[in-house]
XYZ file of C-alpha atoms in Angstrom:
644
model
C 52.468 61.109 -31.043
C 52.764 58.104 -33.235
C 52.360 54.667 -31.863
C 55.362 52.386 -32.127
C 54.473 48.953 -33.404
C 54.909 46.078 -31.094
C 57.704 43.686 -31.588
C 57.225 40.020 -32.089
C 58.468 39.259 -28.623
C 56.000 41.687 -27.103
C 53.078 40.377 -29.089
C 54.011 36.797 -27.900
C 54.348 37.981 -24.304
C 50.978 39.719 -24.548
C 49.282 36.702 -26.072
C 50.937 34.489 -23.336
C 49.497 36.884 -20.662
C 45.999 36.911 -22.177
C 45.985 33.200 -22.532
C 46.928 32.786 -18.922
C 44.027 35.027 -17.845
C 41.596 32.906 -19.938
C 39.862 30.012 -18.104
C 41.030 26.714 -19.384
C 38.549 23.848 -19.732
C 39.835 20.547 -18.787
C 38.847 17.422 -20.873
C 37.195 14.427 -19.185
C 40.504 12.548 -19.188
C 42.366 15.496 -17.574
C 39.659 15.846 -15.038
C 39.882 12.174 -14.049
C 43.688 12.398 -13.959
C 43.588 15.432 -11.642
C 40.978 13.791 -9.430
C 43.289 10.697 -9.199
C 46.279 12.792 -8.348
C 44.352 14.673 -5.644
C 43.176 11.403 -4.303
C 46.664 9.886 -4.224
C 47.961 13.031 -2.384
C 45.200 12.901 0.201
C 46.038 9.208 0.791
C 49.772 10.039 1.121
C 49.005 12.800 3.712
C 46.702 10.567 5.547
C 49.349 7.717 5.763
C 51.931 10.255 6.902
C 49.633 11.508 9.620
C 48.856 7.966 10.786
C 52.571 7.138 10.910
C 53.337 10.431 13.006
C 50.414 9.525 15.343
C 51.815 6.032 15.787
C 55.334 7.316 16.614
C 53.869 9.875 19.005
C 51.861 7.131 20.645
C 54.963 4.920 20.972
C 56.955 7.754 22.524
C 54.168 8.662 24.891
C 53.859 4.963 26.034
C 57.598 4.915 26.852
C 57.378 8.080 28.747
C 54.552 6.652 30.749
C 56.465 3.467 31.467
C 59.504 5.384 32.564
C 57.380 7.652 34.842
C 55.713 4.585 36.358
C 59.109 2.831 36.913
C 60.705 5.890 38.469
C 57.786 6.409 40.788
C 58.145 2.794 41.953
C 62.154 2.873 42.319
C 63.304 6.380 43.199
C 66.846 7.348 42.152
C 69.545 7.085 44.913
C 72.689 9.144 45.404
C 75.879 7.467 43.752
C 78.308 8.685 46.449
C 80.204 6.111 48.470
C 79.517 7.442 51.891
C 75.836 8.063 51.123
C 75.692 4.816 49.265
C 76.774 2.854 52.316
C 74.394 4.688 54.461
C 71.443 3.957 52.060
C 72.601 0.314 51.864
C 72.397 -0.120 55.636
C 69.323 1.875 56.001
C 66.986 0.350 53.319
C 65.496 -2.059 55.759
C 64.741 0.695 58.287
C 63.302 3.634 56.283
C 59.831 3.789 54.914
C 59.978 6.040 51.831
C 56.248 6.263 51.689
C 55.961 8.019 55.113
C 56.292 11.725 55.868
C 59.047 11.132 58.654
C 61.169 9.216 56.100
C 60.905 12.057 53.627
C 61.885 14.694 56.310
C 64.947 12.536 57.418
C 66.030 12.250 53.818
C 65.992 16.026 53.473
C 67.957 16.532 56.629
C 70.623 14.030 55.408
C 70.830 15.878 52.192
C 71.285 19.198 53.921
C 74.029 17.699 56.149
C 75.890 16.465 52.987
C 75.822 19.937 51.559
C 77.192 21.506 54.754
C 80.053 18.991 54.880
C 80.846 19.524 51.214
C 81.109 23.244 51.793
C 83.196 22.702 54.894
C 85.545 20.207 53.174
C 86.350 21.331 49.666
C 89.263 18.952 49.376
C 88.271 17.085 46.350
C 87.364 20.134 44.392
C 86.844 18.871 40.985
C 85.455 15.575 41.815
C 83.127 17.048 44.363
C 81.907 19.690 41.878
C 81.376 16.947 39.306
C 79.484 14.898 41.853
C 77.373 17.752 43.002
C 76.605 18.681 39.297
C 75.712 15.097 38.497
C 73.352 14.856 41.537
C 71.710 18.055 40.658
C 70.898 16.890 37.231
C 69.487 13.635 38.566
C 67.371 15.380 41.067
C 65.966 17.667 38.389
C 65.186 14.674 36.222
C 63.534 12.958 39.097
C 61.475 16.094 39.823
C 60.428 16.401 36.247
C 59.513 12.793 35.842
C 57.707 12.662 39.133
C 55.531 15.675 38.294
C 51.896 14.506 37.863
C 50.300 14.752 34.393
C 47.445 17.245 33.766
C 44.045 15.960 32.767
C 44.331 17.279 29.223
C 47.679 15.314 28.865
C 46.115 12.172 30.179
C 43.022 12.526 27.827
C 45.453 13.180 24.935
C 47.544 10.106 25.872
C 44.438 7.868 26.322
C 42.910 9.078 22.869
C 46.186 8.529 21.003
C 46.653 5.157 22.682
C 43.134 4.015 21.687
C 43.330 5.353 18.240
C 40.359 7.709 18.603
C 39.647 10.453 16.150
C 39.994 14.112 17.181
C 36.707 15.670 17.936
C 35.689 18.009 15.088
C 34.570 21.495 15.945
C 30.939 22.382 15.159
C 30.904 24.272 11.806
C 29.782 27.938 12.211
C 26.884 28.943 10.110
C 27.514 31.632 7.547
C 25.141 34.601 7.308
C 24.463 33.787 3.753
C 23.846 30.175 4.350
C 20.192 29.190 4.346
C 20.802 25.612 5.530
C 19.799 25.242 9.233
C 22.651 23.729 11.386
C 21.611 21.588 14.281
C 23.411 21.070 17.492
C 24.105 17.450 16.473
C 25.827 15.817 13.546
C 24.148 13.708 10.959
C 25.931 10.592 12.328
C 24.596 11.154 15.827
C 21.775 9.040 17.131
C 19.397 11.479 18.611
C 16.811 8.848 19.489
C 18.760 7.261 22.230
C 17.602 9.616 25.089
C 13.888 9.497 23.955
C 14.018 5.738 23.819
C 15.589 5.440 27.124
C 12.665 7.352 28.641
C 10.128 4.993 26.977
C 11.991 1.804 27.667
C 12.500 2.722 31.288
C 9.674 0.964 33.263
C 7.427 3.034 35.407
C 7.896 2.792 39.170
C 5.741 0.338 40.697
C 3.170 1.547 43.306
C 0.357 -0.005 45.272
C -2.318 1.348 42.966
C -0.637 0.212 39.769
C 0.904 -3.192 40.115
C 0.657 -4.232 36.463
C 3.643 -5.454 34.706
C 4.781 -3.752 31.449
C 3.584 -6.819 29.389
C 0.031 -6.455 30.719
C -0.051 -2.582 30.905
C -2.335 -0.925 28.414
C -0.960 -0.345 24.995
C -2.584 2.225 22.774
C -1.644 0.177 19.685
C -4.145 -2.369 20.822
C -6.835 0.081 20.329
C -5.765 1.449 17.079
C -5.169 -1.837 15.305
C -7.794 -4.523 15.563
C -7.380 -7.269 12.998
C -10.586 -9.052 13.994
C -13.448 -9.107 11.479
C -16.736 -8.073 12.761
C -18.095 -11.595 12.182
C -15.598 -12.826 14.753
C -16.604 -10.431 17.528
C -19.586 -10.670 19.985
C -22.186 -7.926 20.016
C -20.499 -6.200 22.944
C -17.122 -6.157 21.341
C -18.421 -4.251 18.385
C -17.011 -0.760 17.899
C -18.125 2.159 15.709
C -15.500 1.098 13.097
C -16.877 -2.310 13.066
C -20.416 -1.146 12.401
C -19.180 1.101 9.518
C -17.600 -1.808 7.810
C -20.630 -3.944 8.492
C -22.782 -1.331 6.740
C -20.424 -1.124 3.863
C -20.303 -4.931 3.377
C -24.148 -4.962 2.859
C -24.468 -1.553 1.249
C -26.588 -0.180 3.953
C -26.975 3.594 4.282
C -29.319 5.305 6.699
C -30.422 8.853 7.207
C -32.378 10.288 10.151
C -31.953 10.847 13.971
C -31.409 7.980 16.429
C -30.842 5.276 13.859
C -30.468 2.017 15.590
C -27.707 -0.567 14.869
C -28.523 -3.047 12.126
C -29.092 -6.829 12.746
C -26.035 -9.067 12.439
C -28.208 -12.166 12.803
C -31.651 -13.140 13.873
C -30.587 -14.139 17.255
C -29.035 -10.863 18.262
C -32.274 -8.992 17.598
C -35.013 -7.962 19.957
C -37.654 -9.882 18.005
C -39.982 -11.913 20.206
C -38.883 -15.484 20.708
C -42.037 -16.958 19.083
C -41.361 -15.065 15.940
C -37.679 -16.079 16.014
C -38.572 -19.775 16.258
C -40.947 -19.320 13.334
C -38.306 -17.753 11.188
C -36.059 -20.693 11.902
C -38.777 -23.106 11.044
C -39.579 -21.381 7.777
C -35.967 -21.516 6.839
C -34.784 -17.808 6.650
C -31.125 -18.281 7.539
C -29.918 -14.771 7.317
C -31.698 -11.340 7.115
C -31.445 -9.510 3.769
C -29.683 -6.162 3.630
C -33.035 -4.214 3.754
C -34.204 -6.463 6.664
C -31.053 -5.844 8.601
C -31.726 -2.146 8.993
C -35.465 -1.974 8.525
C -36.509 -4.351 11.281
C -34.649 -2.460 14.133
C -36.267 0.814 13.008
C -39.715 -0.881 12.697
C -39.340 -2.312 16.303
C -39.063 1.346 17.403
C -42.408 2.176 15.884
C -40.954 4.668 13.551
C -42.013 5.707 9.994
C -39.594 4.358 7.376
C -38.617 4.915 3.738
C -36.833 2.034 2.136
C -35.139 2.429 -1.140
C -33.857 -0.796 -2.467
C -34.141 -3.273 -5.391
C -36.005 -5.752 -3.262
C -37.148 -8.322 -5.819
C -40.819 -7.818 -4.925
C -43.498 -10.338 -5.544
C -47.228 -10.305 -6.389
C -49.714 -9.969 -3.685
C -50.621 -13.757 -3.781
C -46.920 -14.653 -3.227
C -46.624 -12.234 -0.362
C -49.842 -13.945 1.007
C -48.208 -17.335 0.802
C -45.145 -16.266 2.735
C -47.194 -14.332 5.366
C -49.387 -17.422 6.007
C -46.327 -19.362 7.092
C -45.918 -16.985 10.015
C -49.647 -16.060 10.663
C -50.724 -19.757 10.871
C -48.002 -20.431 13.597
C -48.672 -17.192 15.585
C -52.448 -17.524 15.447
C -52.977 -14.366 13.219
C -55.561 -14.024 10.517
C -54.343 -13.125 6.881
C -56.540 -12.143 3.989
C -55.511 -11.265 0.374
C -57.644 -8.713 -1.498
C -56.522 -8.488 -5.171
C -58.162 -7.874 -8.579
C -59.176 -10.713 -10.721
C -60.901 -12.605 -7.850
C -64.513 -12.792 -6.818
C -65.416 -9.842 -4.521
C -67.970 -12.061 -2.729
C -65.334 -14.636 -1.678
C -63.010 -11.872 -0.427
C -65.872 -10.276 1.557
C -66.573 -13.757 3.137
C -63.027 -13.934 4.067
C -63.206 -10.748 5.869
C -66.409 -11.561 7.680
C -64.575 -12.130 11.094
C -61.971 -9.501 10.454
C -58.239 -9.999 9.973
C -55.011 -8.915 11.685
C -53.121 -8.868 8.224
C -54.610 -7.644 4.980
C -52.660 -7.922 1.695
C -54.214 -5.834 -1.003
C -53.696 -4.136 -4.376
C -54.683 -0.383 -4.472
C -57.603 -0.774 -6.870
C -59.512 -3.634 -5.027
C -58.791 -2.181 -1.608
C -60.476 1.124 -2.602
C -63.475 -0.789 -3.932
C -63.730 -2.675 -0.672
C -63.624 0.562 1.401
C -66.182 2.189 -0.817
C -68.470 -0.875 -0.427
C -67.963 -0.872 3.263
C -66.517 -4.396 3.122
C -63.921 -3.412 5.601
C -62.876 -0.255 7.546
C -59.600 1.032 8.609
C -60.400 2.516 11.990
C -58.155 -0.040 13.759
C -55.305 -0.035 11.357
C -52.081 0.485 13.137
C -49.525 -0.492 10.486
C -49.464 0.562 6.778
C -46.811 -0.874 4.438
C -46.633 0.429 0.815
C -44.488 -1.813 -1.373
C -43.289 -0.729 -4.862
C -44.625 2.816 -4.304
C -42.999 4.129 -7.387
C -44.496 1.398 -9.522
C -47.961 2.057 -8.347
C -47.515 5.728 -9.042
C -46.046 4.924 -12.429
C -48.968 2.691 -13.413
C -51.558 5.384 -12.547
C -52.618 4.244 -9.048
C -51.485 7.350 -7.268
C -55.296 8.500 -6.775
C -56.202 5.106 -5.319
C -53.228 5.143 -2.899
C -54.061 8.647 -1.712
C -57.708 7.690 -1.167
C -56.641 4.681 1.004
C -54.263 6.825 3.089
C -56.913 9.462 3.608
C -59.311 6.885 4.765
C -57.063 5.959 7.724
C -58.158 7.438 11.047
C -56.350 10.663 12.207
C -56.693 9.725 15.928
C -53.562 7.605 15.677
C -51.518 9.734 13.348
C -48.238 10.773 14.675
C -47.455 14.475 15.467
C -44.956 16.049 13.126
C -42.442 16.666 15.954
C -39.505 15.070 17.745
C -41.988 12.976 19.604
C -42.363 10.818 16.366
C -38.621 9.920 16.668
C -38.897 8.537 20.200
C -40.029 4.902 20.494
C -40.916 5.050 24.120
C -43.672 7.642 23.361
C -45.062 6.079 20.269
C -45.526 2.299 20.984
C -49.281 1.450 20.979
C -50.349 5.009 20.579
C -49.619 5.957 16.989
C -49.857 4.434 13.517
C -46.543 3.350 11.735
C -46.351 3.998 8.007
C -43.584 2.409 5.827
C -42.997 3.009 2.209
C -40.655 0.885 0.150
C -39.591 1.824 -3.379
C -36.825 1.096 -5.937
C -36.562 4.759 -6.854
C -37.714 8.057 -5.391
C -39.432 10.167 -8.111
C -41.013 13.485 -7.079
C -44.462 11.919 -6.881
C -43.303 9.413 -4.325
C -41.423 12.009 -2.316
C -44.628 14.281 -2.258
C -46.591 11.269 -0.852
C -43.981 10.605 1.752
C -44.051 14.158 2.962
C -47.795 14.135 3.302
C -48.418 10.742 4.959
C -45.175 10.055 6.857
C -43.918 11.605 10.066
C -40.117 12.197 10.578
C -39.227 9.048 8.736
C -35.918 7.190 8.694
C -34.589 6.641 5.238
C -32.710 3.601 4.306
C -30.864 3.036 1.024
C -29.402 -0.376 -0.050
C -26.712 -0.278 -2.595
C -26.947 2.281 -5.431
C -30.542 3.061 -5.895
C -31.749 3.185 -9.428
C -28.660 1.485 -10.915
C -28.370 -1.885 -12.616
C -27.292 -4.943 -10.764
C -23.520 -5.181 -10.793
C -23.551 -9.000 -11.317
C -25.322 -8.776 -14.676
C -23.495 -8.877 -17.876
C -25.352 -6.635 -20.309
C -25.124 -7.284 -24.149
C -26.663 -4.986 -26.613
C -27.428 -6.004 -30.232
C -28.729 -3.773 -33.040
C -31.424 -5.881 -34.853
C -33.880 -3.595 -36.835
C -36.568 -6.080 -38.166
C -39.074 -8.272 -36.278
C -38.196 -11.386 -38.306
C -34.502 -11.082 -37.602
C -35.037 -10.598 -33.827
C -37.163 -13.763 -33.742
C -34.429 -15.846 -35.532
C -31.853 -14.225 -33.217
C -33.956 -15.226 -30.129
C -34.313 -18.854 -31.337
C -30.549 -19.090 -31.727
C -29.928 -17.668 -28.156
C -32.381 -20.062 -26.624
C -31.007 -23.024 -28.431
C -27.521 -22.470 -27.203
C -28.474 -21.448 -23.606
C -30.386 -24.446 -22.039
C -28.105 -24.204 -18.990
C -29.397 -20.762 -18.184
C -33.128 -21.723 -17.576
C -35.380 -20.329 -16.331
C -35.270 -17.588 -18.929
C -37.434 -14.480 -19.107
C -38.242 -12.721 -22.483
C -39.731 -9.235 -22.138
C -41.951 -7.445 -24.669
C -43.884 -4.246 -24.451
C -47.344 -5.201 -25.430
C -49.792 -7.975 -24.498
C -50.405 -8.884 -28.275
C -46.664 -9.107 -28.755
C -46.435 -11.495 -25.802
C -49.016 -13.855 -26.990
C -47.690 -13.730 -30.584
C -44.094 -14.366 -29.653
C -45.264 -17.121 -27.135
C -47.069 -18.950 -29.923
C -43.979 -18.613 -32.153
C -41.716 -20.202 -29.609
C -44.169 -23.007 -28.993
C -44.141 -23.829 -32.696
C -40.398 -24.159 -32.395
C -40.606 -26.730 -29.681
C -40.068 -24.648 -26.503
C -42.159 -24.982 -23.400
C -43.182 -21.476 -22.430
C -45.584 -19.484 -20.301
C -47.026 -15.920 -20.845
C -47.674 -13.287 -18.280
C -49.372 -9.990 -18.856
C -52.198 -7.804 -17.512
C -54.798 -9.446 -19.921
C -54.640 -12.752 -18.093
C -56.796 -13.486 -15.089
C -55.301 -13.791 -11.654
C -55.528 -17.573 -11.690
C -53.720 -17.777 -15.012
C -50.988 -15.538 -13.767
C -50.437 -17.745 -10.711
C -50.441 -20.885 -12.846
C -47.934 -19.453 -15.279
C -45.546 -18.504 -12.353
C -46.002 -21.979 -10.732
C -45.178 -23.726 -13.982
C -42.005 -21.675 -14.309
C -40.970 -22.241 -10.737
C -41.626 -26.016 -10.926
C -39.741 -26.454 -14.111
C -42.760 -27.351 -16.222
C -41.887 -24.481 -18.510
C -38.421 -23.058 -18.971
C -39.159 -19.671 -20.628
C -41.571 -16.906 -19.492
C -42.662 -14.365 -22.104
C -44.040 -11.346 -20.109
C -44.574 -7.560 -20.195
C -43.338 -5.119 -17.611
C -45.945 -6.528 -15.280
C -43.324 -9.144 -14.504
C -40.442 -6.675 -14.537
C -40.868 -5.848 -10.863
C -43.866 -7.890 -9.922
C -42.517 -11.422 -9.492
C -39.607 -13.164 -7.902
C -38.464 -16.168 -9.755
C -35.232 -17.792 -8.292
C -32.120 -18.603 -10.282
C -33.006 -16.759 -13.457
C -30.019 -17.134 -15.763
C -30.931 -15.024 -18.721
C -33.065 -11.986 -19.465
C -33.947 -11.024 -23.097
C -35.277 -7.713 -23.956
C -36.979 -8.567 -27.153
C -38.086 -4.929 -27.279
C -36.473 -2.074 -25.490
C -38.668 -0.600 -22.696
C -39.941 2.926 -22.777
C -37.660 4.261 -19.929
C -34.289 3.327 -18.503
C -35.848 2.576 -15.166
C -37.856 -0.211 -16.634
C -34.789 -1.503 -18.314
C -33.013 -1.689 -14.966
C -35.886 -3.453 -13.321
C -36.005 -5.934 -16.203
C -32.423 -7.023 -16.015
C -32.667 -7.106 -12.229
C -34.562 -10.432 -12.446
C -31.125 -12.095 -13.015
C -27.955 -12.022 -11.195
C -29.446 -12.114 -7.779
C -28.335 -13.755 -4.446
C -24.675 -13.439 -5.256
C -24.921 -15.266 -8.757
C -24.024 -13.811 -12.144
C -26.540 -13.219 -14.790
C -26.843 -12.200 -18.448
C -29.126 -9.726 -20.056
C -29.469 -9.331 -23.920
C -31.210 -6.405 -25.419
C -32.314 -5.910 -28.956
C -32.232 -2.267 -30.298
C -33.481 -0.459 -33.366
C -33.689 3.151 -34.514
C -37.036 3.626 -32.603
C -35.114 3.371 -29.281
C -32.842 6.339 -30.009
C -34.218 8.343 -27.181
C -32.696 5.852 -24.727
C -29.352 5.476 -26.482
C -27.472 7.873 -24.112
C -29.024 6.404 -20.887
C -28.338 2.967 -22.091
C -24.597 3.754 -22.939
C -24.204 5.238 -19.395
C -25.527 1.975 -17.823
C -23.278 -0.038 -19.797
C -20.301 2.260 -18.927
C -20.965 1.721 -15.218
C -21.018 -2.065 -15.424
C -17.632 -3.741 -15.024
C -18.869 -6.813 -16.813
C -20.267 -5.004 -19.765
C -18.964 -3.264 -22.802
C -20.433 -0.704 -25.115
C -20.719 -1.767 -28.758
C -19.076 0.499 -31.356
C -22.362 1.218 -33.025
C -23.982 2.476 -29.855
C -20.876 4.394 -28.676
C -20.443 6.208 -31.952
C -24.204 6.928 -32.549
C -24.904 10.728 -32.545
C -27.839 10.568 -30.237
C -25.713 8.593 -27.705
C -23.238 11.452 -27.199
C -25.569 13.751 -25.156
C -28.781 13.336 -23.222
C -31.921 14.029 -25.303
C -34.279 16.654 -24.378
C -37.616 15.241 -23.288
C -40.777 16.660 -24.791
C -43.988 16.901 -22.748
C -45.641 14.148 -24.728
C -45.108 10.402 -24.465
C -43.050 8.460 -26.926
C -44.444 7.735 -30.222
C -44.507 4.004 -29.673
C -48.011 2.808 -29.089
C -48.693 2.068 -25.482
C -52.383 1.829 -25.464
C -52.363 -2.005 -25.302
C -49.254 -2.160 -23.141
C -49.429 -4.672 -20.510
């Protein structure tokens, strides 16, 4: 069967039907116009609804007024006979009483009987009866009481209240949870009412709401620990106190640190001496070490303490020993052994000694340690690094074992150790394996204190690194630095060898600088004289080896110059730690050359940690500064035989 071609009208009709089925996309203008029309239509419907509601409210008000007026003035019959009767009986009947209502009903029944008996005026009587029935029906309808729903509807429309919306039902496919309350509802009212409502007063709790305990007072305490008494200090305050001073302690039964000298349990005689000497506030290491020491516990203190030479410690100790009636003797190398033996002829309560000379005195029986009850090792890592570990072990082995603490919990209880066992304390800037091994052998259950970040550079020191390869260029650069830094005195210049210290010192003297030199080749008297001249301002510059890197304490050092980079990063940290102390800022300048390549990586790491310092591009891009070098078993190739 052949297909008949479609006519033009059918094609147009088909295209029209297809176009009607296709979705039509509106332009932006059309969408806006459609939205505007829908909005206007919605506004028109809302206005019509408001107008209808207003008309209904007016009609309901009129109905309510008519009901109220009809209840106050009931309708009366219009007949002449009955009208006369009502006219004369108004003063006698009480329409509010039950008797009056029953009389009224009897009169109406009488009228109906008379009307049936006398149908004379037929049409008029019928009309009157019909009119009276309509009035009575209207009165009954108007006097009928309104239901509660009608009253609520009238009240709601009169006040203009919105109709309550029904709670939307949740569809099975709807994943949104529907609460029993709407988003506009205030759900906190009930809970707040419970909290605001005051608790009933009783005989046992008569406190007013203003004085009753508030848990917020416990959670938020805006007082600083310095404004509180010792009894008001809480655990949170002690934690902030330790953070302020960089105190970290490990061990069991660690006592609270000292806030001030007066709050400690130090004897009054020692406290008065501390005040006379002029120690205003304890140092961070003293704040935690003294309470532990008063418990007769062994202690490991890790801190950059700014240690001094033995004779300087003797000077400070004599300030206390003289006032307390204690004998103090210093035994150090470089002095006459006979003079020191003579000083020990009557014994001493305090002996300050270096490891080598103390070992000599023990071997010569100049003194014995049978009554030694306190052993304090300062700069233990430095003594080990300088090769004094055998001497230190010999001294500790010479101590009596009768007062050695047991390695048990008994060593951590102060009530069981006072006066019975020896106390051993070890202070060090770092904790290398050799010092840890020594602590395990000779200390019993020690408490460990760490002040700040052990083994890191002082944060208040600006570190500057310069690449200067030749000796002559370094000397010229040093002269330039010293000439433009007179305000930074006293200044310490570090070298690695004794000969280099003497040579550089003479070079600076020829250029008009007042300098002192300090190294191991000088006698003890010359070392003390050099330090005294620097402290008194006679000289402004000290040229020293690593002997002064940790062995002296010169106040207010403004500049440290590493004329030669030390052999390890630990020595570098100790050198620059001579400045930037006591809350002041300092500057450290270091000269580098290719021979120091083994320390490039460690030096870059130290500069990166410092907020005041920056890494020079030459050091940052150096290949050996990109990774930590592998240390060989031998020492560095730099000559250390004559190192002081």
